[in-house]
PDB file of C-alpha atoms in Angstrom:
ATOM      1  CA  UNK A  29      32.086  -2.504  18.243  1.00 90.00           C
ATOM      2  CA  UNK A  30      33.225  -6.073  18.696  1.00 88.00           C
ATOM      3  CA  UNK A  31      32.593  -8.439  15.816  1.00 85.00           C
ATOM      4  CA  UNK A  32      34.334 -11.442  14.283  1.00 83.00           C
ATOM      5  CA  UNK A  33      37.009  -8.988  13.067  1.00 82.00           C
ATOM      6  CA  UNK A  34      37.697  -7.761  16.626  1.00 86.00           C
ATOM      7  CA  UNK A  35      37.151  -4.305  18.125  1.00 89.00           C
ATOM      8  CA  UNK A  36      36.739  -1.209  15.950  1.00 90.00           C
ATOM      9  CA  UNK A  37      35.265   2.279  16.208  1.00 90.00           C
ATOM     10  CA  UNK A  38      31.853   2.988  14.684  1.00 91.00           C
ATOM     11  CA  UNK A  39      29.765   6.045  13.948  1.00 90.00           C
ATOM     12  CA  UNK A  40      26.128   5.739  14.955  1.00 89.00           C
ATOM     13  CA  UNK A  41      23.997   7.323  12.216  1.00 91.00           C
ATOM     14  CA  UNK A  42      20.491   6.508  13.453  1.00 90.00           C
ATOM     15  CA  UNK A  43      18.936   4.932  16.543  1.00 90.00           C
ATOM     16  CA  UNK A  44      15.513   3.486  17.322  1.00 89.00           C
ATOM     17  CA  UNK A  45      14.154   1.398  20.188  1.00 87.00           C
ATOM     18  CA  UNK A  46      15.307  -1.887  18.620  1.00 89.00           C
ATOM     19  CA  UNK A  47      17.850  -0.891  16.018  1.00 91.00           C
ATOM     20  CA  UNK A  48      20.793   1.202  14.913  1.00 92.00           C
ATOM     21  CA  UNK A  49      22.350   2.287  11.655  1.00 94.00           C
ATOM     22  CA  UNK A  50      26.119   2.485  11.912  1.00 93.00           C
ATOM     23  CA  UNK A  51      29.070   3.262   9.691  1.00 93.00           C
ATOM     24  CA  UNK A  52      32.157   1.144  10.195  1.00 92.00           C
ATOM     25  CA  UNK A  53      35.390   0.503   8.305  1.00 90.00           C
ATOM     26  CA  UNK A  54      34.951  -3.293   8.264  1.00 89.00           C
ATOM     27  CA  UNK A  55      31.199  -3.962   8.481  1.00 90.00           C
ATOM     28  CA  UNK A  56      30.075  -7.326   9.828  1.00 91.00           C
ATOM     29  CA  UNK A  57      28.516  -9.813   7.447  1.00 90.00           C
ATOM     30  CA  UNK A  58      24.730  -9.981   7.248  1.00 92.00           C
ATOM     31  CA  UNK A  59      23.361 -12.130  10.117  1.00 92.00           C
ATOM     32  CA  UNK A  60      26.473 -11.728  12.293  1.00 92.00           C
ATOM     33  CA  UNK A  61      26.068 -10.845  15.958  1.00 92.00           C
ATOM     34  CA  UNK A  62      28.015  -7.879  17.296  1.00 91.00           C
ATOM     35  CA  UNK A  63      28.520  -6.083  20.584  1.00 91.00           C
ATOM     36  CA  UNK A  64      28.425  -2.307  20.845  1.00 90.00           C
ATOM     37  CA  UNK A  65      29.782  -0.501  23.908  1.00 87.00           C
ATOM     38  CA  UNK A  66      29.450   3.119  24.895  1.00 82.00           C
ATOM     39  CA  UNK A  67      30.464   4.022  28.447  1.00 75.00           C
ATOM     40  CA  UNK A  68      28.687   1.457  30.667  1.00 75.00           C
ATOM     41  CA  UNK A  69      26.048   0.534  28.094  1.00 81.00           C
ATOM     42  CA  UNK A  70      26.403  -2.752  26.212  1.00 86.00           C
ATOM     43  CA  UNK A  71      24.195  -3.444  23.191  1.00 89.00           C
ATOM     44  CA  UNK A  72      23.970  -6.883  21.592  1.00 90.00           C
ATOM     45  CA  UNK A  73      22.708  -6.736  18.007  1.00 92.00           C
ATOM     46  CA  UNK A  74      22.529  -8.636  14.740  1.00 94.00           C
ATOM     47  CA  UNK A  75      23.489  -7.202  11.355  1.00 94.00           C
ATOM     48  CA  UNK A  76      20.320  -7.219   9.250  1.00 94.00           C
ATOM     49  CA  UNK A  77      21.693  -5.482   6.152  1.00 94.00           C
ATOM     50  CA  UNK A  78      25.026  -4.195   4.869  1.00 94.00           C
ATOM     51  CA  UNK A  79      25.630  -1.559   2.173  1.00 93.00           C
ATOM     52  CA  UNK A  80      29.227  -0.483   1.743  1.00 92.00           C
ATOM     53  CA  UNK A  81      30.468   0.743   5.118  1.00 91.00           C
ATOM     54  CA  UNK A  82      26.938   1.168   6.533  1.00 94.00           C
ATOM     55  CA  UNK A  83      24.932  -1.556   8.191  1.00 95.00           C
ATOM     56  CA  UNK A  84      21.614  -1.903   9.995  1.00 95.00           C
ATOM     57  CA  UNK A  85      21.541  -3.615  13.365  1.00 94.00           C
ATOM     58  CA  UNK A  86      18.599  -5.172  15.193  1.00 94.00           C
ATOM     59  CA  UNK A  87      19.030  -5.259  18.972  1.00 90.00           C
ATOM     60  CA  UNK A  88      17.804  -7.999  21.258  1.00 84.00           C
ATOM     61  CA  UNK A  89      16.817  -5.509  23.989  1.00 85.00           C
ATOM     62  CA  UNK A  90      15.349  -2.022  23.943  1.00 86.00           C
ATOM     63  CA  UNK A  91      18.040   0.612  23.364  1.00 85.00           C
ATOM     64  CA  UNK A  92      18.313   3.176  26.164  1.00 82.00           C
ATOM     65  CA  UNK A  93      18.626   6.147  23.816  1.00 81.00           C
ATOM     66  CA  UNK A  94      19.170   8.868  26.486  1.00 80.00           C
ATOM     67  CA  UNK A  95      22.111   6.934  27.938  1.00 77.00           C
ATOM     68  CA  UNK A  96      23.474   6.260  24.464  1.00 78.00           C
ATOM     69  CA  UNK A  97      23.352   9.993  23.643  1.00 78.00           C
ATOM     70  CA  UNK A  98      24.670  11.211  27.004  1.00 74.00           C
ATOM     71  CA  UNK A  99      26.631   8.528  28.846  1.00 68.00           C
ATOM     72  CA  UNK A 100      27.407  10.636  31.900  1.00 65.00           C
ATOM     73  CA  UNK A 101      28.536   8.886  35.069  1.00 52.00           C
ATOM     74  CA  UNK A 102      25.413   9.938  36.971  1.00 51.00           C
ATOM     75  CA  UNK A 103      23.147   8.487  34.284  1.00 56.00           C
ATOM     76  CA  UNK A 104      25.130   5.242  34.291  1.00 57.00           C
ATOM     77  CA  UNK A 105      24.806   5.026  38.078  1.00 66.00           C
ATOM     78  CA  UNK A 106      21.058   5.613  37.792  1.00 65.00           C
ATOM     79  CA  UNK A 107      20.760   2.828  35.213  1.00 62.00           C
ATOM     80  CA  UNK A 108      22.721   0.444  37.433  1.00 66.00           C
ATOM     81  CA  UNK A 109      20.603   1.370  40.463  1.00 70.00           C
ATOM     82  CA  UNK A 110      17.411   0.791  38.452  1.00 66.00           C
ATOM     83  CA  UNK A 111      18.752  -2.594  37.345  1.00 64.00           C
ATOM     84  CA  UNK A 112      19.569  -3.632  40.910  1.00 63.00           C
ATOM     85  CA  UNK A 113      16.249  -2.347  42.289  1.00 61.00           C
ATOM     86  CA  UNK A 114      14.388  -4.331  39.595  1.00 56.00           C
ATOM     87  CA  UNK A 115      16.291  -7.444  40.645  1.00 55.00           C
ATOM     88  CA  UNK A 116      15.329  -6.843  44.302  1.00 54.00           C
ATOM     89  CA  UNK A 117      11.648  -6.806  43.292  1.00 57.00           C
ATOM     90  CA  UNK A 118      11.834 -10.132  41.470  1.00 57.00           C
ATOM     91  CA  UNK A 119      10.388 -13.060  43.411  1.00 61.00           C
ATOM     92  CA  UNK A 120      13.007 -15.436  44.730  1.00 63.00           C
ATOM     93  CA  UNK A 121      12.544 -19.221  44.623  1.00 63.00           C
ATOM     94  CA  UNK A 122      12.714 -19.462  48.412  1.00 66.00           C
ATOM     95  CA  UNK A 123       9.819 -16.970  48.661  1.00 68.00           C
ATOM     96  CA  UNK A 124       7.670 -19.333  46.610  1.00 70.00           C
ATOM     97  CA  UNK A 125       8.629 -22.253  48.848  1.00 74.00           C
ATOM     98  CA  UNK A 126       7.657 -20.261  51.949  1.00 77.00           C
ATOM     99  CA  UNK A 127       4.301 -19.302  50.396  1.00 78.00           C
ATOM    100  CA  UNK A 128       3.639 -22.928  49.470  1.00 81.00           C
ATOM    101  CA  UNK A 129       4.551 -24.066  52.981  1.00 83.00           C
ATOM    102  CA  UNK A 130       2.157 -21.492  54.466  1.00 84.00           C
ATOM    103  CA  UNK A 131      -0.593 -22.638  52.122  1.00 87.00           C
ATOM    104  CA  UNK A 132      -0.068 -26.283  53.139  1.00 88.00           C
ATOM    105  CA  UNK A 133      -0.236 -25.282  56.820  1.00 89.00           C
ATOM    106  CA  UNK A 134      -3.533 -23.421  56.253  1.00 91.00           C
ATOM    107  CA  UNK A 135      -4.977 -26.397  54.373  1.00 92.00           C
ATOM    108  CA  UNK A 136      -4.037 -28.662  57.297  1.00 92.00           C
ATOM    109  CA  UNK A 137      -5.924 -26.391  59.704  1.00 93.00           C
ATOM    110  CA  UNK A 138      -8.965 -26.341  57.424  1.00 94.00           C
ATOM    111  CA  UNK A 139      -8.918 -30.142  57.091  1.00 94.00           C
ATOM    112  CA  UNK A 140      -8.504 -30.569  60.856  1.00 95.00           C
ATOM    113  CA  UNK A 141     -11.385 -28.139  61.470  1.00 94.00           C
ATOM    114  CA  UNK A 142     -13.597 -30.068  59.032  1.00 95.00           C
ATOM    115  CA  UNK A 143     -12.815 -33.373  60.800  1.00 96.00           C
ATOM    116  CA  UNK A 144     -13.540 -31.844  64.229  1.00 96.00           C
ATOM    117  CA  UNK A 145     -16.791 -30.350  62.938  1.00 96.00           C
ATOM    118  CA  UNK A 146     -17.896 -33.707  61.463  1.00 95.00           C
ATOM    119  CA  UNK A 147     -17.059 -35.482  64.752  1.00 95.00           C
ATOM    120  CA  UNK A 148     -19.041 -32.889  66.723  1.00 95.00           C
ATOM    121  CA  UNK A 149     -22.081 -33.339  64.473  1.00 95.00           C
ATOM    122  CA  UNK A 150     -21.862 -37.165  64.805  1.00 95.00           C
ATOM    123  CA  UNK A 151     -21.590 -36.851  68.589  1.00 94.00           C
ATOM    124  CA  UNK A 152     -24.586 -34.505  68.726  1.00 93.00           C
ATOM    125  CA  UNK A 153     -26.674 -36.873  66.615  1.00 93.00           C
ATOM    126  CA  UNK A 154     -25.664 -39.840  68.790  1.00 91.00           C
ATOM    127  CA  UNK A 155     -26.570 -38.004  72.002  1.00 91.00           C
ATOM    128  CA  UNK A 156     -29.884 -36.925  70.485  1.00 89.00           C
ATOM    129  CA  UNK A 157     -30.713 -40.515  69.453  1.00 87.00           C
ATOM    130  CA  UNK A 158     -29.646 -41.952  72.826  1.00 88.00           C
ATOM    131  CA  UNK A 159     -31.645 -39.411  74.833  1.00 87.00           C
ATOM    132  CA  UNK A 160     -34.693 -39.269  72.567  1.00 87.00           C
ATOM    133  CA  UNK A 161     -35.938 -42.798  73.418  1.00 82.00           C
ATOM    134  CA  UNK A 162     -36.154 -42.148  77.200  1.00 85.00           C
ATOM    135  CA  UNK A 163     -37.553 -38.662  76.608  1.00 85.00           C
ATOM    136  CA  UNK A 164     -40.287 -40.120  74.371  1.00 84.00           C
ATOM    137  CA  UNK A 165     -41.070 -42.692  77.085  1.00 83.00           C
ATOM    138  CA  UNK A 166     -41.286 -39.927  79.702  1.00 84.00           C
ATOM    139  CA  UNK A 167     -43.478 -37.809  77.416  1.00 84.00           C
ATOM    140  CA  UNK A 168     -45.770 -40.760  76.667  1.00 83.00           C
ATOM    141  CA  UNK A 169     -45.982 -41.612  80.406  1.00 84.00           C
ATOM    142  CA  UNK A 170     -46.837 -38.036  81.304  1.00 86.00           C
ATOM    143  CA  UNK A 171     -49.362 -37.851  78.522  1.00 83.00           C
ATOM    144  CA  UNK A 172     -50.995 -41.105  79.775  1.00 78.00           C
ATOM    145  CA  UNK A 173     -51.269 -39.948  83.406  1.00 63.00           C
ATOM    146  CA  UNK A 174     -52.598 -36.546  82.459  1.00 50.00           C
ATOM    147  CA  UNK A 175     -55.610 -38.133  80.713  1.00 47.00           C
TER     148      UNK A 175
END
């Protein structure tokens, strides 16, 4: 354990997901932050209570109890691999920028399509209006001669 007094050996008496009870020759003062190391595992904790040589620690992260109990090299490698694989799954900032760029490109196509569609409707209405007057005249002329 590393505390304000430096490094010293500890005996772990009890472990839970977010805490430990340890015995140590020079216990840290209540509220002090300490670092526990066992093999490749590093635990950051805060001393919540002190009674004689025993103290209760609250950890900032979940304690990996199986690794703490059996810090074999294969288990440590598995923990490191899990850590690195979790980091590979995290979204990267450049991925977000690429998604945003793709979204902007799709919105441009939609806007362009809407403008083209509006222009086509206006053109169709103009052609209909331009051709309807002569067509009405032809229809009226044919209707007059047929009578």
